Short mmCIF file of C-alpha atoms and ligand atoms in Angstrom, two decimals:
data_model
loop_
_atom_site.label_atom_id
_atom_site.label_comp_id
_atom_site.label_asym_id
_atom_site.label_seq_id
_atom_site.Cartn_x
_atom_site.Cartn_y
_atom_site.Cartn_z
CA UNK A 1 58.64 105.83 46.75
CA UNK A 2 58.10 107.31 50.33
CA UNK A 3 54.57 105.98 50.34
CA UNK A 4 55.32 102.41 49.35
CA UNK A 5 55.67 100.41 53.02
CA UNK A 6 57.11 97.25 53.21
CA UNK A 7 54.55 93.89 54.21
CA UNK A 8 56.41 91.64 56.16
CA UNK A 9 55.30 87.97 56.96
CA UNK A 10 53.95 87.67 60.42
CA UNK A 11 57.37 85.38 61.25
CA UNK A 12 59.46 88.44 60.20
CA UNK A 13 56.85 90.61 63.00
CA UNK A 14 56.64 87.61 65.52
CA UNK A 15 60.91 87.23 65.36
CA UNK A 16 61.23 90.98 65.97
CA UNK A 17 58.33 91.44 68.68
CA UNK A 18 59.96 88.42 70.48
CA UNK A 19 63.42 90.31 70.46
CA UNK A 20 62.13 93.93 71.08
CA UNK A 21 59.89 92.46 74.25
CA UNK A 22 63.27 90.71 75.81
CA UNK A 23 65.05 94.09 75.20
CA UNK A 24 66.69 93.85 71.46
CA UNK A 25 66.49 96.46 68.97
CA UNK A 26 65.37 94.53 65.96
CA UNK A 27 64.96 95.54 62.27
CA UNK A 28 64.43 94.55 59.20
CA UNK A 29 67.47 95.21 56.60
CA UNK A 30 68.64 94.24 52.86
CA UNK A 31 67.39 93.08 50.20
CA UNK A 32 63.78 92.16 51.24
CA UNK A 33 63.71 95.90 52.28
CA UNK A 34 64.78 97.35 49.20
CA UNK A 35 62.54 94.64 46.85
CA UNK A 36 59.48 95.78 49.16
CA UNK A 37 60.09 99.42 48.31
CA UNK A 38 60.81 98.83 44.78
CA UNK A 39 57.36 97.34 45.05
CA UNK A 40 59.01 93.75 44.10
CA UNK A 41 58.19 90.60 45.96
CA UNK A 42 60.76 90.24 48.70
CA UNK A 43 62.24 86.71 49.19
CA UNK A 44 64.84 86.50 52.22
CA UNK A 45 64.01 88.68 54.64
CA UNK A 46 66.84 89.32 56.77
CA UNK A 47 66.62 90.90 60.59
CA UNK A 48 69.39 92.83 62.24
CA UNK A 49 69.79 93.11 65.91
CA UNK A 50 71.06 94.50 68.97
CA UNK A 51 71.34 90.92 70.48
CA UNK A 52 74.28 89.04 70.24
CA UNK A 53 74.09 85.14 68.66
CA UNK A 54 74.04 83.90 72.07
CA UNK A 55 71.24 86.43 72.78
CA UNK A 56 69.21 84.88 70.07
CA UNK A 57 69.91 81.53 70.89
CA UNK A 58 68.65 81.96 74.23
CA UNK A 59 65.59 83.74 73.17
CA UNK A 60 64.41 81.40 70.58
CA UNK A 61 63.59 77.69 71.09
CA UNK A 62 64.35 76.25 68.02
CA UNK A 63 67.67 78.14 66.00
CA UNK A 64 70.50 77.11 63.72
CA UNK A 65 73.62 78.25 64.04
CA UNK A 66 74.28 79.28 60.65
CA UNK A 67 77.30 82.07 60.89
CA UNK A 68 77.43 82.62 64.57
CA UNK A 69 81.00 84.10 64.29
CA UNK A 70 79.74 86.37 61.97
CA UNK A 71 76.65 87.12 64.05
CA UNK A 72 74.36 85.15 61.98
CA UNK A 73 71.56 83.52 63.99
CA UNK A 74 68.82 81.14 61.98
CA UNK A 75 65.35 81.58 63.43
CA UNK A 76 63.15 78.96 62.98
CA UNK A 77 59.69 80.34 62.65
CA UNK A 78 56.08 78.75 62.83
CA UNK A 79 55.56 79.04 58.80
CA UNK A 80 58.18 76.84 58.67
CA UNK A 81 60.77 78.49 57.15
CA UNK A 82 64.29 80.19 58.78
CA UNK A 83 64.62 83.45 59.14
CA UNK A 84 68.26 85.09 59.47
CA UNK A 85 68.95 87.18 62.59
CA UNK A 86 72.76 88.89 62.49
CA UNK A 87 73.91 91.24 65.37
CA UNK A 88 74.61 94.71 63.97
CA UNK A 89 78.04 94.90 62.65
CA UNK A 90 80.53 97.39 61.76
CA UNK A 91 83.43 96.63 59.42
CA UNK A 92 86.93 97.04 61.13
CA UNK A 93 89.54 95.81 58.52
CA UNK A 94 89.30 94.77 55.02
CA UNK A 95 91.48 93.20 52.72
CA UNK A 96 89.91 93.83 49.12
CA UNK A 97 88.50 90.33 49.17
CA UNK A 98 86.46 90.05 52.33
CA UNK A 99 85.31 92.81 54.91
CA UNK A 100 86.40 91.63 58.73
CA UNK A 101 83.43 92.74 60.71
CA UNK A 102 82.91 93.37 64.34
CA UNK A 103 79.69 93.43 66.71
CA UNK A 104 78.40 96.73 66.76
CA UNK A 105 75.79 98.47 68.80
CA UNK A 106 73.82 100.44 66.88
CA UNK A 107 71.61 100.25 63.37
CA UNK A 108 73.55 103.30 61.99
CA UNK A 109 76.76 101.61 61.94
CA UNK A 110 75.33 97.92 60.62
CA UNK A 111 73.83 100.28 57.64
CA UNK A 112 76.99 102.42 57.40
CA UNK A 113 79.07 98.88 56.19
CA UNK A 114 76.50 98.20 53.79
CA UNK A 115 77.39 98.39 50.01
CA UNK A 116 74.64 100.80 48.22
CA UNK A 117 71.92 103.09 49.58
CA UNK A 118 69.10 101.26 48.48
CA UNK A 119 70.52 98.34 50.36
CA UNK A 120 71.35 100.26 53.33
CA UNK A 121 67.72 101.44 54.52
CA UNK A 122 66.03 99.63 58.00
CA UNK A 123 62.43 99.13 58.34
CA UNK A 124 60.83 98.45 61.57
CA UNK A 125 58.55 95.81 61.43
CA UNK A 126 56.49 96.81 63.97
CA UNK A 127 56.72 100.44 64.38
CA UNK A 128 56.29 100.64 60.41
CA UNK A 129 59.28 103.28 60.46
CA UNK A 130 62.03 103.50 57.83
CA UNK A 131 65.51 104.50 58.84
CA UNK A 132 67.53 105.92 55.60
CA UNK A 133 70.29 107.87 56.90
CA UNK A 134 72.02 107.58 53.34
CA UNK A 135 69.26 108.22 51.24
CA UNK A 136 68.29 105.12 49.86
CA UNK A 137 64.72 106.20 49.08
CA UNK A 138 65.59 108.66 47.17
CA UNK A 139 67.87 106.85 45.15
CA UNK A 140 65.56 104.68 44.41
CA UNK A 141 63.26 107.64 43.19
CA UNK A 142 65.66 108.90 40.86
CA UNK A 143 66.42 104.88 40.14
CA UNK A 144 70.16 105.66 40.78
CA UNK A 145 72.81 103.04 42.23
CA UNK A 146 75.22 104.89 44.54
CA UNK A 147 77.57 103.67 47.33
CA UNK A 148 77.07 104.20 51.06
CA UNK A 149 79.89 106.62 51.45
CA UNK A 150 82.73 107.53 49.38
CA UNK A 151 82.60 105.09 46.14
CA UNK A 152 86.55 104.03 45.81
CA UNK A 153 87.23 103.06 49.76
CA UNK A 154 84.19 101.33 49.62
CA UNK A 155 85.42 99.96 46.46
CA UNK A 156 88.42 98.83 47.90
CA UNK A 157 87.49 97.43 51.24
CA UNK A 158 85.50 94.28 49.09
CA UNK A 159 86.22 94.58 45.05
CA UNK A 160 82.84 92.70 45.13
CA UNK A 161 81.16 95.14 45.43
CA UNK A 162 82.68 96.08 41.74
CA UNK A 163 80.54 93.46 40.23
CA UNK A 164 77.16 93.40 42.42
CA UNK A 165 76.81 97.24 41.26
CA UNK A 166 77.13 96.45 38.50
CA UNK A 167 74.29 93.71 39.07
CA UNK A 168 72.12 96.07 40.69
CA UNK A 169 72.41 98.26 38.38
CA UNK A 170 71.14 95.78 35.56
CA UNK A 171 68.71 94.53 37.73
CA UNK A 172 66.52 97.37 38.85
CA UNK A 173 67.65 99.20 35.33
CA UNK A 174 69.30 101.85 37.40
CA UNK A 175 71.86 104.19 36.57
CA UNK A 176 75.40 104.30 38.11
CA UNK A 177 75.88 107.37 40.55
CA UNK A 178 78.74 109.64 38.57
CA UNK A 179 81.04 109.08 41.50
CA UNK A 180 80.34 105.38 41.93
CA UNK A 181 80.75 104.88 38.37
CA UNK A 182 84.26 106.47 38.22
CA UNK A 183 85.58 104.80 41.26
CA UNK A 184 84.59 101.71 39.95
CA UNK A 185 86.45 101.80 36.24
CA UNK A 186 89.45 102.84 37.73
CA UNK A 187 89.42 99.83 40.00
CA UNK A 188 88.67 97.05 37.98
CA UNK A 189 92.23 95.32 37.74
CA UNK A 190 91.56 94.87 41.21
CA UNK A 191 88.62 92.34 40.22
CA UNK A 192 92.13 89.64 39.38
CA UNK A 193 92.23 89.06 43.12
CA UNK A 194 88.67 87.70 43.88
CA UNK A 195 88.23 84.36 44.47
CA UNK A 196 87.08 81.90 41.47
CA UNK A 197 84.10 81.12 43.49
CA UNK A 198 82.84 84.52 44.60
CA UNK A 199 83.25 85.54 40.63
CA UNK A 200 81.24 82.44 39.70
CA UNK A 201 78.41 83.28 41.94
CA UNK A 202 77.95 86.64 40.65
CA UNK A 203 78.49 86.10 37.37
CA UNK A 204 75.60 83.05 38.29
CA UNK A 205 73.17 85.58 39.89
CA UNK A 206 73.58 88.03 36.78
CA UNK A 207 72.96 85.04 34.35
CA UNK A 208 69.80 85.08 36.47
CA UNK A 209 68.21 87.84 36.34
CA UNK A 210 64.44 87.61 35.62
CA UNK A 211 63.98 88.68 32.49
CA UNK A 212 66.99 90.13 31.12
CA UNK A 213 70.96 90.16 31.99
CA UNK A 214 71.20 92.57 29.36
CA UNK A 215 71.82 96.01 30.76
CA UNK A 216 74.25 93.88 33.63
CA UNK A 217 75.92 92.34 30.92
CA UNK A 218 76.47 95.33 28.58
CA UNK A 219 77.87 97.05 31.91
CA UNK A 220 80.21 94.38 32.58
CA UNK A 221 81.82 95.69 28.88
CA UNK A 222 81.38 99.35 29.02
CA UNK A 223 82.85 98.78 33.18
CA UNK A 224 85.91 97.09 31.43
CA UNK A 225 84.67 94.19 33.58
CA UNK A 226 85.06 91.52 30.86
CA UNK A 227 88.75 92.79 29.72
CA UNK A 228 90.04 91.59 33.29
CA UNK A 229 87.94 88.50 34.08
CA UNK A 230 86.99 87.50 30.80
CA UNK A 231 88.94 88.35 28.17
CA UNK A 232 88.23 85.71 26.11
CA UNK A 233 84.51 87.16 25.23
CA UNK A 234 86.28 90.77 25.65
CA UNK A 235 88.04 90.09 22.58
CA UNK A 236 85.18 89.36 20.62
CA UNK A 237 84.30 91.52 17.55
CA UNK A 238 81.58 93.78 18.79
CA UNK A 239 78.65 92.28 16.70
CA UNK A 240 79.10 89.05 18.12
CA UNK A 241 78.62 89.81 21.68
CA UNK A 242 75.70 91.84 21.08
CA UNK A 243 74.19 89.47 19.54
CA UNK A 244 75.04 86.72 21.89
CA UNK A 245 73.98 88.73 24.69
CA UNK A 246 70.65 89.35 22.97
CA UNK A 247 70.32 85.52 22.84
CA UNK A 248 71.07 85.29 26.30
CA UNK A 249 68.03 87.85 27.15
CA UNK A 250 65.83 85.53 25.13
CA UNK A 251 66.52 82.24 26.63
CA UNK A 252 64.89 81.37 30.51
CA UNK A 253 65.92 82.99 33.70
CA UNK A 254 66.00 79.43 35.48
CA UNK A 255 68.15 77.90 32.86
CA UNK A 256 71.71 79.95 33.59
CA UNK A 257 73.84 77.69 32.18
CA UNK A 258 71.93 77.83 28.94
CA UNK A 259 72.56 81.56 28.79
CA UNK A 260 76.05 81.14 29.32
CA UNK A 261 76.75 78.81 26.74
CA UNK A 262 74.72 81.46 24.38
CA UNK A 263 77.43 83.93 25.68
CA UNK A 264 80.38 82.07 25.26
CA UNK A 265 78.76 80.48 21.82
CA UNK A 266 81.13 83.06 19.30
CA UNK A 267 84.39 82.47 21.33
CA UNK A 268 86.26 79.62 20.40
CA UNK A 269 86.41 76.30 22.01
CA UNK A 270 89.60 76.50 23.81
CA UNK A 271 88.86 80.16 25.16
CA UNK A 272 85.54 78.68 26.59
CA UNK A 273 87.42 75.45 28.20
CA UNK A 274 90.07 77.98 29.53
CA UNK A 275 87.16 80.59 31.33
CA UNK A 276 85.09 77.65 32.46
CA UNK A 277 88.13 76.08 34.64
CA UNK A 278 89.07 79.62 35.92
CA UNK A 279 85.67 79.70 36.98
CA UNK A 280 85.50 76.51 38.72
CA UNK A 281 82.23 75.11 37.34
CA UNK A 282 81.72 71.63 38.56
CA UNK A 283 82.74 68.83 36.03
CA UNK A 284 79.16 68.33 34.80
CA UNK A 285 78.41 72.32 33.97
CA UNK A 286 81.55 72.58 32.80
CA UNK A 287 81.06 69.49 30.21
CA UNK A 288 77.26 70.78 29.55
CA UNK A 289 78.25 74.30 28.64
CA UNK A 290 81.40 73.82 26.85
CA UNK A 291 79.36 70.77 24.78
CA UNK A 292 76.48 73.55 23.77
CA UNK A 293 78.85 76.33 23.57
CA UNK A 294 80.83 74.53 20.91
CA UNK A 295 77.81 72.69 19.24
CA UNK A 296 77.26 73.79 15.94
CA UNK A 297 73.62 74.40 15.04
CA UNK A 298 70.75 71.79 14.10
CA UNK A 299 71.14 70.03 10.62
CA UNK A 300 69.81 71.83 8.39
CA UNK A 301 66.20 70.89 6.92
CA UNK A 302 66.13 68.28 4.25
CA UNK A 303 69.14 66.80 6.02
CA UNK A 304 69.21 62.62 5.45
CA UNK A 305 68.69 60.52 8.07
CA UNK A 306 71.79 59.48 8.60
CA UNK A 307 73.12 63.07 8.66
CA UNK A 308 70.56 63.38 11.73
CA UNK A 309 71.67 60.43 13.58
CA UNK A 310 75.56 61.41 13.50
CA UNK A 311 74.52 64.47 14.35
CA UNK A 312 72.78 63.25 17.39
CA UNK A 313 75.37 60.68 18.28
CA UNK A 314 77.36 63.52 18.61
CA UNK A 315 75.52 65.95 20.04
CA UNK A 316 72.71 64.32 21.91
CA UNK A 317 70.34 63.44 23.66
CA UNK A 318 72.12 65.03 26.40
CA UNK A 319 73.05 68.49 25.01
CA UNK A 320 70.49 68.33 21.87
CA UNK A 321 67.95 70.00 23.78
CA UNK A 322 70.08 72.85 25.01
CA UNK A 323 71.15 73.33 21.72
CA UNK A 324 67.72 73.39 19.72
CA UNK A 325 66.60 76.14 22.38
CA UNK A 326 70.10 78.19 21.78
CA UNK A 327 69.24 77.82 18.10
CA UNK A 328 66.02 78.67 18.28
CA UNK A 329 66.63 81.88 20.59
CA UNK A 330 69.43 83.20 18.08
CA UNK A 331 66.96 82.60 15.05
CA UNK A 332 64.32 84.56 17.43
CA UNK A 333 66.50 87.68 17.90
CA UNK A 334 67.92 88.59 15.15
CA UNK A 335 67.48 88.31 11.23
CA UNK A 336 70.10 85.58 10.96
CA UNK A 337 69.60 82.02 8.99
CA UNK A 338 68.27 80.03 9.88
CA UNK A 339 64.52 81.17 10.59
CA UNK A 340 62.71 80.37 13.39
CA UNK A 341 60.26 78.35 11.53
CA UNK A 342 63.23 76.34 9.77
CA UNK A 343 64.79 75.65 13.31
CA UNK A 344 61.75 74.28 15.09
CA UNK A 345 61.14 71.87 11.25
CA UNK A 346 65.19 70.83 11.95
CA UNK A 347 63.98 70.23 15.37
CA UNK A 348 61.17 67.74 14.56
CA UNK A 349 63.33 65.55 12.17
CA UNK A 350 65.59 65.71 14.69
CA UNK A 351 62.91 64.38 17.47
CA UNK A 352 61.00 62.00 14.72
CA UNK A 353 64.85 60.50 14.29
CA UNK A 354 64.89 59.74 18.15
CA UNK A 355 61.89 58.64 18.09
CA UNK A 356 63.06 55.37 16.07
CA UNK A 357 65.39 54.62 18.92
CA UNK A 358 68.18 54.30 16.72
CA UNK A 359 71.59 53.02 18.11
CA UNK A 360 73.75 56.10 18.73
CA UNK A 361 76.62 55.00 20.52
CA UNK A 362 79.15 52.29 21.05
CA UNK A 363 77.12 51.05 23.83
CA UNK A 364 74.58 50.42 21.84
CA UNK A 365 75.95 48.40 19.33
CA UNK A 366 75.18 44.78 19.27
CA UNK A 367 79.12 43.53 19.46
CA UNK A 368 81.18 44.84 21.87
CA UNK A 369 84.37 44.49 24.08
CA UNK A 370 84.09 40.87 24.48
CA UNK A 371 83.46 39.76 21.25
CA UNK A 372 86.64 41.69 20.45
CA UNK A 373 88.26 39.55 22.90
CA UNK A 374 86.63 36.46 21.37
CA UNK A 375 88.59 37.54 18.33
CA UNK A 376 91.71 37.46 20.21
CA UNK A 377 92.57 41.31 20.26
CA UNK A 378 93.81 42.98 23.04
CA UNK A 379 91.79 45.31 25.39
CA UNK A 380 93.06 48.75 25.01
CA UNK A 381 92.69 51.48 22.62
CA UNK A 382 92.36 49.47 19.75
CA UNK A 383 88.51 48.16 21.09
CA UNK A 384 87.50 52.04 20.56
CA UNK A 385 88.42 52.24 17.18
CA UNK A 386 87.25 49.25 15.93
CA UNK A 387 84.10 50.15 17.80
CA UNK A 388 83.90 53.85 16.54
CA UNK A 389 84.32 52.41 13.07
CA UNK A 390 81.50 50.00 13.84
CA UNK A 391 79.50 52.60 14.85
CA UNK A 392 80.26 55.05 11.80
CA UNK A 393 79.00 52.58 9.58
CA UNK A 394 75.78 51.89 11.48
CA UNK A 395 74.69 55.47 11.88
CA UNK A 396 74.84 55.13 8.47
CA UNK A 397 72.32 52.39 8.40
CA UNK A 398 70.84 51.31 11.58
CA UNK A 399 69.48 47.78 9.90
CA UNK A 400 72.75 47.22 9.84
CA UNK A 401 73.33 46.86 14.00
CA UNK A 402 72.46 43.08 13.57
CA UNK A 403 74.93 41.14 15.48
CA UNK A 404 76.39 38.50 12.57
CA UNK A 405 76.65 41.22 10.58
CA UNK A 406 78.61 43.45 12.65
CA UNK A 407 80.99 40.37 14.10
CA UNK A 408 82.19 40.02 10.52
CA UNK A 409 82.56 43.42 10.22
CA UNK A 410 84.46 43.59 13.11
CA UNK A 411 86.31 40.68 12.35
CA UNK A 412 87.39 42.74 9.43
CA UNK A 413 88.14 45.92 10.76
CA UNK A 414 90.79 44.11 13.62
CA UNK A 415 92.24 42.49 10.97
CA UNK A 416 93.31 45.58 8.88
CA UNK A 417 94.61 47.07 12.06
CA UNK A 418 96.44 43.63 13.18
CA UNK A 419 98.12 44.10 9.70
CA UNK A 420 100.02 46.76 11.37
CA UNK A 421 98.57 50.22 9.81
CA UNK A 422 99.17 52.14 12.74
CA UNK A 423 97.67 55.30 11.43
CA UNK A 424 94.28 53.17 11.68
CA UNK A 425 90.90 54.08 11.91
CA UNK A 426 91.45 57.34 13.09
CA UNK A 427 91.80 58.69 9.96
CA UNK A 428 89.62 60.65 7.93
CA UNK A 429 87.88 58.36 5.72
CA UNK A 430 86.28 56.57 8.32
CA UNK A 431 84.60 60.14 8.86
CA UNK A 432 84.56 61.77 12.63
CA UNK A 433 84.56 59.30 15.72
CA UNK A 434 82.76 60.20 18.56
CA UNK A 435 84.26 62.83 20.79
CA UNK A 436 80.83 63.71 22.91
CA UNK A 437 79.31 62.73 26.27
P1 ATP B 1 69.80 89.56 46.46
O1 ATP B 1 68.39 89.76 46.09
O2 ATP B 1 70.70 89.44 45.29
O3 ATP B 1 70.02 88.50 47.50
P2 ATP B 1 70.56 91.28 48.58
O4 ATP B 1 70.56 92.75 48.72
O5 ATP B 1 69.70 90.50 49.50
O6 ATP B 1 70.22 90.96 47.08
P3 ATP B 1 72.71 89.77 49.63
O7 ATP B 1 73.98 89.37 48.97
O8 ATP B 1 71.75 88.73 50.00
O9 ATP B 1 72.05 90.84 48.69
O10 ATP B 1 73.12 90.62 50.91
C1 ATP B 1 72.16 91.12 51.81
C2 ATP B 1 72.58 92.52 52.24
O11 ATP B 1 73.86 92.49 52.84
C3 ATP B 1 72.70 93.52 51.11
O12 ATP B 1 71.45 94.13 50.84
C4 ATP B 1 73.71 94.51 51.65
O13 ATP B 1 73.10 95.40 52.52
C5 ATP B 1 74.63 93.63 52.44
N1 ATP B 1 75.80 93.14 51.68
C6 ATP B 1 75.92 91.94 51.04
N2 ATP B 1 77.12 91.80 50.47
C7 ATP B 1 77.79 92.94 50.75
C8 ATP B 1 79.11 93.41 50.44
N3 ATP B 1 79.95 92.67 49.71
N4 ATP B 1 79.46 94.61 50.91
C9 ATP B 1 78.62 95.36 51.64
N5 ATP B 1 77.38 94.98 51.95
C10 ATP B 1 76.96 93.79 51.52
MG1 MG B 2 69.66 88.30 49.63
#
């Protein structure tokens, strides 16, 4: 690992040259360190200095105050892209949920707050020179995740650092330092008082991973991770979430909501609403995920075409991709029915059905609310069901979304329900009305 050195861009040299010359220790830190000596392409490269924000400021012509009362200075450098510059820091308090840093003065104690020892190792840009004092290389030779110092106060100062280990871990495929391991199981009720958001973005960045969130995943249920945040997949019957996390492995790093609807797939709808609103997902994840989390799979081959268009008034077009690649990945994993070959054939009926533009929802029905009005019934719930029942019996036929037609049809429908059958339309033999997006 020793003889692996770290390639910077010229900004990263140019921003630490321009600090060293006016007087600033400068060095490269974090994750673009540790990616470089994993032999990884390095995305954010981060700087650490002696400077203060001010400092910076003053040195560079064009910077963006991005955190400057945590010491975060954005460089803007000729390739066109910003670079972050923070003044060394030392933590001074902690709560569990954030560390409260101070300014510090020198590299050892900006690397002493750091989490793990692979993330705690300084490269200078220009002298070439690594400074480890925590033995981050050699983690990294023996592909071990340990903490800087000792595992449960670090633990404790930011219960964060709970689930990025864990992260880490999955990431690089690294083992969990004895010590670090320990600390960590006996602290995960702690995990309760992180915030919703700082949960969601791990959880986010482990969904991530490029290719597999696997190994993360599995260690969020050996950690006891998933009893305390996320019981309801904790609960599950040990096939299941095996199997769901294999899906999740097979399905594309860039698509993470995808792979957490394949996770949350066996739990039941309610648990996934419940998890997805602790988690604060904005409205439209939250609608996409729970929609292909509770979607059942394609119709089966051979299906009619009207099976295929209820099917996709309820499902799609929105979530009907999602859930054909979901389907597909499951089939690919594991010796389940359907078969791969029978998902991709549901998937072109499915696709040849669409391609007939067939009305699929009470918008596109050829009568709507003002005709109802026309009839004299009042705006209100009653339009839905008429209109749901409209649309039940075109999916059935789509010749039949010709607007005569259907005004009878309506005309009939609002007369049964004037004739005061309050139980209405709703019930089952007008088959299921249209709950989706
Ligand atoms: P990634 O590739 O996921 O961005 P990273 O190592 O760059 O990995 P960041 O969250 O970007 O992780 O943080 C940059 C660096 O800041 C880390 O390498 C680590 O040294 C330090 N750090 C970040 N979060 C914490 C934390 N909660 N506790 C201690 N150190 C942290
Ligand atoms: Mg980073």
């Amino acid at each position: 690992m020793s003889d692996v050195r770290p390639i910077a861009p010229g900004a990263v040299r140019w921003i630490a040259r321009t600090l060293e010359e006016a007087g600033y220790e400068t060095w490269a830190v974090g994750g673009a360190v540790r990616d470089a000596l994993l032999g990884r392409p390095s995305a954010d490269w981060d700087l650490a200095t002696r400077a203060t924000p001010k400092q910076v400021q003053r040195t560079f012509r064009r910077t963006v105050p991005i955190g400057v009362e945590h010491g975060t200075v954005g460089v803007l450098a000729r390739d066109g892209l910003m670079y972050e510059v923070t003044t060394f820091r030392k933590d001074v308090e902690t709560d569990g949920r954030h560390a409260v840093v101070e300014f510090a003065d020198r590299i050892e104690d900006d690397l002493s707050r750091r989490d793990f020892t692979i993330n705690a190792i300084a490269w200078h840009p220009l002298r070439d020179e690594l400074f480890d004092p925590f033995g981050g290389a050699d983690d990294m030779s023996a592909a071990m995740l340990r903490t800087v110092g000792v595992a449960a106060d670090r633990f404790r100062e930011d219960y964060l650092r709970i689930l990025r280990a864990l992260r880490f871990a999955g990431r690089f495929d690294f083992e969990i330092d004895e010590g670090t391991w320990t600390a960590l199981i006996s602290l995960t009720d702690h995990l309760s008082t992180l915030s919703p958001e700082r949960v969601r973005e791990e959880l986010m960045k482990v969904l991530s991973a490029d290719p597999r969130p696997s190994h993360a995943l599995s260690l969020y249920r050996d950690g006891g991770i998933n009893r305390v945040l996320f019981p309801e997949v904790d609960s599950l019957a040990g096939g299941l979430w095996e199997h769901a996390v294999r899906v999740v492995d097979a399905l594309p790093p860039g698509r993470p909501m995808l792979r957490l609807a394949a996770l949350l797939r066996p739990a039941a709808p309610a648990a996934v609403a419940a998890l997805l609103v602790r988690l604060r997902l904005s409205n439209a994840d939250t609608d996409v995920v729970a929609h292909l989390a509770a979607a059942p799979g394609l119709p089966a081959r051979g299906s009619g075409a009207g099976d295929l268009r209820r099917w996709l008034s309820r499902y799609g077009p929105t979530v009907m991709r999602g859930v054909a690649r979901l389907e597909l990945a499951s089939a690919r994993v594991a010796d389940v029915e359907p078969a791969p070959l029978e998902v991709v054939e549901a998937w072109r009926g499915i696709r040849a059905e669409l391609r007939t533009a067939p009305p699929l929802a009470i918008g596109d029905l050829t009568v709507g609310g003002r005709d109802l009005m026309r009839m004299g019934l009042k705006p209100g719930p009653v339009f839905k069901d008429v209109l749901s029942e409209l649309l039940v019996w075109v999916l059935e036929d789509p010749a039949r979304n010709e607007r005569e037609e259907l005004l009878l049809r309506a005309q009939e429908v609002a007369e049964r329900l004037r004739g005061g059958n309050s139980s209405g339309p709703s019930d089952g033999a007008f088959g299921p009305k249209k709950s989706g997006p």
